[in-house]
Coordinates of C-alpha atoms and ligand atoms in Angstrom, one line a residue:
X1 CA 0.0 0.0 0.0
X2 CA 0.8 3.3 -0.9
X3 CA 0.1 7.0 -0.3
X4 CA -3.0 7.9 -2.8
X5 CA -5.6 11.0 -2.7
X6 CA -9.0 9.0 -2.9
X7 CA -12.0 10.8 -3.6
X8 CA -14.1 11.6 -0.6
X9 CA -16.5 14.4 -1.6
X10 CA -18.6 15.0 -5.0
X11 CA -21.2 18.0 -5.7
X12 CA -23.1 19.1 -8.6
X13 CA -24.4 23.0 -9.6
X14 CA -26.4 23.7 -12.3
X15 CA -28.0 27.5 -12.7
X16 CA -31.7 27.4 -12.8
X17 CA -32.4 28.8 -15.8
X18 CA -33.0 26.1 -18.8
X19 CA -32.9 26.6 -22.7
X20 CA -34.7 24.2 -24.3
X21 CA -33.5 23.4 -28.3
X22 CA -36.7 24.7 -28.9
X23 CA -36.2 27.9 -27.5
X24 CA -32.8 28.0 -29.8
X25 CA -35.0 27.3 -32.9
X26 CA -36.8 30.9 -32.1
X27 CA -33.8 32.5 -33.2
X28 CA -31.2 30.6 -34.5
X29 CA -31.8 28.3 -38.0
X30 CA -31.7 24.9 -36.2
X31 CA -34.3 22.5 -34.7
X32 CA -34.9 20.3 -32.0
X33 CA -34.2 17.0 -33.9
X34 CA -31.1 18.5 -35.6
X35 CA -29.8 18.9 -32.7
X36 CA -30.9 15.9 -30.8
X37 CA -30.0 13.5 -33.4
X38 CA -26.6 15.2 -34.4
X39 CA -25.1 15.4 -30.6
X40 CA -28.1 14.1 -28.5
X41 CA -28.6 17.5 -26.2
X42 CA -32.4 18.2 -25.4
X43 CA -31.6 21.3 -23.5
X44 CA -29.0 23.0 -21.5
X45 CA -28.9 25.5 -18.4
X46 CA -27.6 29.1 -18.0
X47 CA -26.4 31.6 -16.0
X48 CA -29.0 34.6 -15.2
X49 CA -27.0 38.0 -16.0
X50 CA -24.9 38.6 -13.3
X51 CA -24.1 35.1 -12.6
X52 CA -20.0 34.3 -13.1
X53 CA -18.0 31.2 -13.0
X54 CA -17.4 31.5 -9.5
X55 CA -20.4 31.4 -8.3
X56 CA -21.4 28.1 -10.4
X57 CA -18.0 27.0 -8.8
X58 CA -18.4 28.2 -5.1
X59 CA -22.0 26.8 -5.1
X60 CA -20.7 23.2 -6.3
X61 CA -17.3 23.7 -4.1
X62 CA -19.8 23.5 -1.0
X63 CA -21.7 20.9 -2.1
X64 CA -18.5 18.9 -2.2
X65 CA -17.6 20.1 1.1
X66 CA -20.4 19.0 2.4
X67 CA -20.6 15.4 0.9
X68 CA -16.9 14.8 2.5
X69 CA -18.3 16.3 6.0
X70 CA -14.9 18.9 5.9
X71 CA -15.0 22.3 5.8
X72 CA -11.6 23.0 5.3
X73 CA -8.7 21.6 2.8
X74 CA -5.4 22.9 1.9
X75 CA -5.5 23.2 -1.5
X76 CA -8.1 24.7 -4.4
X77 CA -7.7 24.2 -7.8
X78 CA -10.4 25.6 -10.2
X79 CA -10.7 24.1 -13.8
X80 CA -12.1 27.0 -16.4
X81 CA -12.1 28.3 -19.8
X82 CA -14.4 31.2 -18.6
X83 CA -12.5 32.4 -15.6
X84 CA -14.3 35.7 -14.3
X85 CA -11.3 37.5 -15.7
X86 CA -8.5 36.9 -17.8
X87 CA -6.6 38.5 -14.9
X88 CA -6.3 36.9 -11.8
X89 CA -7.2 33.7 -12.0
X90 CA -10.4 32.6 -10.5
X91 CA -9.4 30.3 -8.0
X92 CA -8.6 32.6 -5.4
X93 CA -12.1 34.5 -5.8
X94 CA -13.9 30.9 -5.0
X95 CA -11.8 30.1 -2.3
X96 CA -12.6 33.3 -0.3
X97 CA -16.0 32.9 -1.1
X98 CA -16.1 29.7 0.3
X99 CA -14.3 30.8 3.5
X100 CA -11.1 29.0 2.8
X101 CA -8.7 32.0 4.5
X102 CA -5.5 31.7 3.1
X103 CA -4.8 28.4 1.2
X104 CA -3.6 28.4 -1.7
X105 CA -5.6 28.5 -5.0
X106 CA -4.8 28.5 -8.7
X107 CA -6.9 27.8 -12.1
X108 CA -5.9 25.1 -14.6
X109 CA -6.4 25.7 -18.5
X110 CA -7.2 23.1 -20.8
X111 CA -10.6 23.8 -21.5
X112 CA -12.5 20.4 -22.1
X113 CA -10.1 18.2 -20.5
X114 CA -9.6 20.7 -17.5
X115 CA -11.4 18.5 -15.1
X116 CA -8.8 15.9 -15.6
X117 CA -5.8 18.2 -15.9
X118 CA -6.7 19.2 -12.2
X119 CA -7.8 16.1 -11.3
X120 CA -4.3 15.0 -11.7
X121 CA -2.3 17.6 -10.2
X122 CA -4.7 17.4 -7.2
X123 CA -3.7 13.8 -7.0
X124 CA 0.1 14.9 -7.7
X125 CA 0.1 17.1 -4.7
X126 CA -1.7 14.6 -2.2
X127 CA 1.1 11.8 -3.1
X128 CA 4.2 13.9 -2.9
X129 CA 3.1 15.2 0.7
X130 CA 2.5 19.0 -0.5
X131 CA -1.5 18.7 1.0
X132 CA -4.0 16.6 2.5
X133 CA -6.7 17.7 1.3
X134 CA -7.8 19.2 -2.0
X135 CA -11.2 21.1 -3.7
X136 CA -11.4 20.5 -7.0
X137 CA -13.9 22.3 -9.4
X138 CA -14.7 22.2 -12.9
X139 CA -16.9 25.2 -13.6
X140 CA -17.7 27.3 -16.7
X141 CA -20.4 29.2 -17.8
X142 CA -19.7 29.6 -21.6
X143 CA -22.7 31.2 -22.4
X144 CA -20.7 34.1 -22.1
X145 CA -18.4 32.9 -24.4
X146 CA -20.7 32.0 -27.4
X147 CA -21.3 33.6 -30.4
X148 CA -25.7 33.9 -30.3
X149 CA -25.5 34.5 -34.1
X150 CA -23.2 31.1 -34.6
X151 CA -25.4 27.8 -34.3
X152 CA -22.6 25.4 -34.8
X153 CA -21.6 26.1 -31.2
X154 CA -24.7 27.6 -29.5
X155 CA -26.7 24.6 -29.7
X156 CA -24.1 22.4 -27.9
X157 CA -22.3 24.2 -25.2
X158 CA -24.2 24.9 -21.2
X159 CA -23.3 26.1 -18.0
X160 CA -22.6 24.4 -14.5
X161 CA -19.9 23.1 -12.2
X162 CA -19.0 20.1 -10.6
X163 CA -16.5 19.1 -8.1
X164 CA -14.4 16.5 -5.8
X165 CA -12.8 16.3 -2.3
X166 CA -9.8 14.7 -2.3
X167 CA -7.9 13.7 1.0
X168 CA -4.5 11.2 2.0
X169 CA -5.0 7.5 2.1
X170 CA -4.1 4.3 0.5
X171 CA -3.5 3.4 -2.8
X172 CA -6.1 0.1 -2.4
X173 CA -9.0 1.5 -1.0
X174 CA -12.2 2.6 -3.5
X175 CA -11.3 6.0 -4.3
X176 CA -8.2 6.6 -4.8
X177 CA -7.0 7.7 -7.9
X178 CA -5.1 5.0 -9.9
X179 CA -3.8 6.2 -12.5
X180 CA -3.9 9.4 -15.1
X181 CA -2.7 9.4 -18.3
X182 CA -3.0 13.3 -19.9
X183 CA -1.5 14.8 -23.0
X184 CA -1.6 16.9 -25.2
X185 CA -0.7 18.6 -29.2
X186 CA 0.0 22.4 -29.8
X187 CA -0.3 21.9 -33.0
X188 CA -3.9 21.5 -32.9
X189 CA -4.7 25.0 -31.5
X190 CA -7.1 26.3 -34.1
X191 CA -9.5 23.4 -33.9
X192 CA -11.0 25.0 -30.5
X193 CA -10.3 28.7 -29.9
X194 CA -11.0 32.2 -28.5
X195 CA -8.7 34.7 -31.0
X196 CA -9.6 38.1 -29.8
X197 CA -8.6 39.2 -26.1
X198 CA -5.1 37.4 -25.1
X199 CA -1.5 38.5 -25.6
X200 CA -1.0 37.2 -29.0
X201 CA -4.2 39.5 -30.2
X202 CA -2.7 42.6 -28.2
X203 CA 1.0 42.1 -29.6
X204 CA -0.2 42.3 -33.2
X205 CA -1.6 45.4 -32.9
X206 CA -5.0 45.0 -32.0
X207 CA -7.0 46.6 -29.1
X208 CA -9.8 44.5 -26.4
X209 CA -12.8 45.9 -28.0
X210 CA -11.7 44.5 -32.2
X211 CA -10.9 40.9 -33.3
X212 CA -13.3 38.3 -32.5
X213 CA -14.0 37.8 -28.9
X214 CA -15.9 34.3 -29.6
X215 CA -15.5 30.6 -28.6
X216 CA -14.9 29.1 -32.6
X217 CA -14.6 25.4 -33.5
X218 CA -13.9 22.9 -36.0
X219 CA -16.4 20.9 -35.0
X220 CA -16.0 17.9 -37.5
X221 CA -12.3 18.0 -36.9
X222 CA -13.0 18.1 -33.0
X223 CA -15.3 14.9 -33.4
X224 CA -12.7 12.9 -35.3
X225 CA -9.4 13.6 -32.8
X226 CA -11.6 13.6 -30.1
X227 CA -12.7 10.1 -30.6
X228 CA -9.0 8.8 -31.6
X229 CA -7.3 10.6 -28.3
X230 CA -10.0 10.2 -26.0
X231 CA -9.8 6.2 -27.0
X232 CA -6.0 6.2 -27.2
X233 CA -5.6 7.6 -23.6
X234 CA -8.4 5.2 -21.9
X235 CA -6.4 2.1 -23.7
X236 CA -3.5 3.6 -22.4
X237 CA -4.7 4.0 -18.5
X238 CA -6.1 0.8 -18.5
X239 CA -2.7 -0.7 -19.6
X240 CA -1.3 1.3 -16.9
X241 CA -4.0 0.0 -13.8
X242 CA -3.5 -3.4 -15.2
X243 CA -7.5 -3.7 -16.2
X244 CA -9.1 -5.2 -19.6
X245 CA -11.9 -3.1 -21.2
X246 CA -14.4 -5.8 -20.4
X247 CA -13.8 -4.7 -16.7
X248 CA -14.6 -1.6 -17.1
X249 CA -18.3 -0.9 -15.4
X250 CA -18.6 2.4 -16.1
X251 CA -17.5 5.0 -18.7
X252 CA -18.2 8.6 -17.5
X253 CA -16.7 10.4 -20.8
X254 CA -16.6 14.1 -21.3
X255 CA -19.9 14.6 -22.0
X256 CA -19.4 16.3 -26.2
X257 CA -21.8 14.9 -27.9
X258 CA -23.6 11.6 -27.4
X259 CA -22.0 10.4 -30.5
X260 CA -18.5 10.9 -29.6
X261 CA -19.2 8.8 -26.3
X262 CA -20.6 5.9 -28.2
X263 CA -18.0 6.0 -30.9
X264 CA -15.3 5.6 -28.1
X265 CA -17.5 2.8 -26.8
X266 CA -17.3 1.4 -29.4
X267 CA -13.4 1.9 -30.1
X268 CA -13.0 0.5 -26.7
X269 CA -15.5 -2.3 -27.6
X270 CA -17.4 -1.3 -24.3
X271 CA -21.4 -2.1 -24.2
X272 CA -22.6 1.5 -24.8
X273 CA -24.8 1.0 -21.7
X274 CA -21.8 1.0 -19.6
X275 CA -21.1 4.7 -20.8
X276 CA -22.9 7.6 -18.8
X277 CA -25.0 10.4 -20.7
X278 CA -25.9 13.6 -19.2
X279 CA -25.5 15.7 -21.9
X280 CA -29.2 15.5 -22.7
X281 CA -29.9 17.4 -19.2
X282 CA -27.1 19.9 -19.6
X283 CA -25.5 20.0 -22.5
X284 CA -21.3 20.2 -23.0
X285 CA -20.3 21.9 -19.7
X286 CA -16.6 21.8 -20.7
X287 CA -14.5 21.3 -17.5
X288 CA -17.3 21.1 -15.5
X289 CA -18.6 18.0 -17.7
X290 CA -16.9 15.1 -15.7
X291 CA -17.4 15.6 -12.2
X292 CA -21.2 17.4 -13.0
X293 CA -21.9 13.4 -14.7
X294 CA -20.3 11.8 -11.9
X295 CA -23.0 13.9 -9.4
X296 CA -25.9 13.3 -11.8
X297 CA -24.5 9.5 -12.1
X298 CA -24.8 9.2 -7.9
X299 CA -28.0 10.3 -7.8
X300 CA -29.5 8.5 -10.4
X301 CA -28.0 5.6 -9.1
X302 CA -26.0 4.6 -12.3
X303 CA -22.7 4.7 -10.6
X304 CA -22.3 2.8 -7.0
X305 CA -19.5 2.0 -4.8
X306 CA -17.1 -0.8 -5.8
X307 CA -17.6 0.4 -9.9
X308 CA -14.6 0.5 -12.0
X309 CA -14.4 3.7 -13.3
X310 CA -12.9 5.0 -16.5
X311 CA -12.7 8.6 -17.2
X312 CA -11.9 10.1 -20.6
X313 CA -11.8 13.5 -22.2
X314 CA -10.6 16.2 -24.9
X315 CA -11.0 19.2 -25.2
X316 CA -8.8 22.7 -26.8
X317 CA -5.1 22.3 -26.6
X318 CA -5.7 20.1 -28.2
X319 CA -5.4 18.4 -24.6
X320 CA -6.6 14.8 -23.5
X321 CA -6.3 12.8 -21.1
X322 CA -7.7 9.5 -19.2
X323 CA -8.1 7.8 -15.4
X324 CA -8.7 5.1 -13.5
X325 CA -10.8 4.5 -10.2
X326 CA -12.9 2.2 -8.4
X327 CA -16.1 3.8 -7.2
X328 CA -16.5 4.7 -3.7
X329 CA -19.4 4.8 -1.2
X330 CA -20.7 8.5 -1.3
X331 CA -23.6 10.9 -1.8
X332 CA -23.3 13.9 -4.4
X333 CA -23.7 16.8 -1.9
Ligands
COA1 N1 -28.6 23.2 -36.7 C1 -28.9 22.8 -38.0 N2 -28.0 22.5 -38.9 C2 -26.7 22.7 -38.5 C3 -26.3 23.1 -37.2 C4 -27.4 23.4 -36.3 N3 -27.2 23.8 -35.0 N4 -25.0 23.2 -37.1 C5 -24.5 22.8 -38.3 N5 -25.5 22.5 -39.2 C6 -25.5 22.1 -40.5 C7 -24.2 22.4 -41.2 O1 -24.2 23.7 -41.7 C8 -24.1 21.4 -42.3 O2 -24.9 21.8 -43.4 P1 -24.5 21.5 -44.9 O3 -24.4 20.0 -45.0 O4 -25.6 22.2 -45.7 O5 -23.1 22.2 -45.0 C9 -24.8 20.2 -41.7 O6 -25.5 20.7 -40.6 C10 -23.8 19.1 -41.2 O7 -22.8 19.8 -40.5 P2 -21.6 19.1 -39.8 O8 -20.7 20.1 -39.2 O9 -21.0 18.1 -40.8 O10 -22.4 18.3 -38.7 P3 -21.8 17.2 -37.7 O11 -22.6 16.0 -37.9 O12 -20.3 17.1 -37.8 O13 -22.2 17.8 -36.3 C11 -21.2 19.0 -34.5 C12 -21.7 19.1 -35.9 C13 -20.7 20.3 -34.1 C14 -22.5 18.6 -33.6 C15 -20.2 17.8 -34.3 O14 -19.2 18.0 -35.3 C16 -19.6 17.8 -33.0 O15 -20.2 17.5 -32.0 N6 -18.3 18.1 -32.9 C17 -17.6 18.1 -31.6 C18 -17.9 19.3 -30.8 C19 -17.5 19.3 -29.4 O16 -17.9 18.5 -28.6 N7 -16.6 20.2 -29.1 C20 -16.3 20.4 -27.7 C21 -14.9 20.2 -27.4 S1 -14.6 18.5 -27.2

């Protein structure tokens, strides 16, 4: 037995406020079958005006709290591609907020495979003896991010957070992290991006109010790498943990689009029933996608302790990335 951070806390936050694909017909030149059959989303929930990432993040952060009984941990790392502002990172804002006085706080930026990029150094830090204890959130509200005129990425994209607990224990009990395989290809940038705004817009000249300020995507492109990395990196773990695919009980994918998650199913050669979908409830929440379908998956009973559990995701980077745990026994908070 070894040191390992195991999983002890899980909460959920969605804003109240749902969009149907209905309501996106009203104004955009899409439908509710387009966009259920093309990426199987039937609506999606959004922040009220007002409403920033770290309040979606605070709100879940307590939530996890709560469902490890703490109130406290050393650490807080915050997983975003829609930090409250491009300067400071959010992180310390939520940690505050949450009453955490003092510890140290930082955000992580790999957009869709942030939860797992976090995830990881979270883990990293419990192991090597640099904290106890750990918050990590996924959180996002792109609806701030989207383009309402573009319906290639309005339809898909929603709002929420989700995070973990993590605390010091042993390698062999249910949920500690086994293993994490992440990585990642620079070369790739353009498929997922936000031009206008950072340093490389600035240094060519341009000011914060020209360029484009919009979340832009090859989506076809996206679908195709996401599907090859995202089944690379769980053969990969699985190698690493020493488990076949057959037992793996449950998939809990970066919820893109229904069809990416059965295509890596079936990649895998995984029963698709074995992969969980929440996307239909909330749509691609970006960082916020894992540990918001590992809540949902608690509650609705789909995931249970003593489940071997293989995460996957990819996201703008291009970044990816895959783990390994065995389920524990606890209760979204
Ligand atoms: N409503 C109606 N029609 C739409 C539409 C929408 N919201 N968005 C695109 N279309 C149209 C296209 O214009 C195209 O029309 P054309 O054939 O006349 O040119 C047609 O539908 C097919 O478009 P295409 O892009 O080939 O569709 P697709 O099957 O690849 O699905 C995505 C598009 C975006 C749903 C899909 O590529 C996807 O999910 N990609 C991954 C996105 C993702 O998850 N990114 C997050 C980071 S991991």
């Amino acid at each position: 037995m070894t040191r390992a951070a195991v999983l002890s806390g899980l909460g959920g936050f969605v804003p109240p406020r749902v969009v149907t694909n209905d309501e996106l017909a009203r104004r955009l030149d899409t439908s509710d079958t387009w966009i259920r059959t093309r990426t199987g989303i039937a609506q999606r929930h959004v922040i009220a005006p007002g409403t920033t990432t770290s309040d979606l993040a605070a709100e879940a952060g307590r939530r996890a709290l709560k469902s490890s009984g703490t109130d406290d941990v050393d650490l807080v790392v915050v997983a975003t591609t829609t930090p409250d502002r491009i300067c400071p990172a959010t992180a310390p804002t939520v940690a505050t907020r949450m009453g955490l006085v003092d510890v140290p706080a930082f955000d992580v930026a790999a957009v869709c495979s942030g939860f797992l990029y976090a995830l990881h150094t979270a883990a990293a830090a419990v192991v090597a003896q640099l904290a106890d204890s750990v918050l990590v959130i996924g959180a996002e509200s792109f609806s701030t991010l989207l383009d309402p005129e573009d319906r290639t990425t309005s339809v898909i994209f929603g709002d929420g957070a989700g995070a973990v607990v993590l605390r010091a224990g042993e390698s062999d009990e249910p949920g500690a992290v086994r293993d994490v395989r992440l990585g990642s290809d620079g070369s790739l940038a353009d498929l997922i991006t936000v031009r206008g705004g950072g340093a490389e817009h600035r240094s060519h000249g341009h000011t914060a109010s020209d360029g484009d300020p919009y979340f832009r995507m090859m989506g076809k492109e996206v679908f195709r790498t996401a599907v090859q990395r995202m089944s690379e990196s769980s053969r990969s773990v699985l190698a690493r943990t020493g488990w076949e695919v057959a037992d793996v009980d449950r998939l809990v994918a970066h919820q893109a689009n229904t069809r990416i998650i059965q295509a890596v199913a079936e990649q895998l050669g995984l029963p698709p029933e074995r992969a969980l979908v929440n996307i239909d409830r909330v749509g691609n929440t970006s960082a916020a996608s894992i540990p918001l379908a590992l809540a949902d998956g608690t509650v609705d009973g789909a995931l249970g302790p003593g489940h071997r559990v293989l995460l996957t995701a990819f996201g703008g980077g291009a970044t990816w990335g895959a783990a390994t745990l065995v389920w524990p026994d606890l209760t979204a908070g």
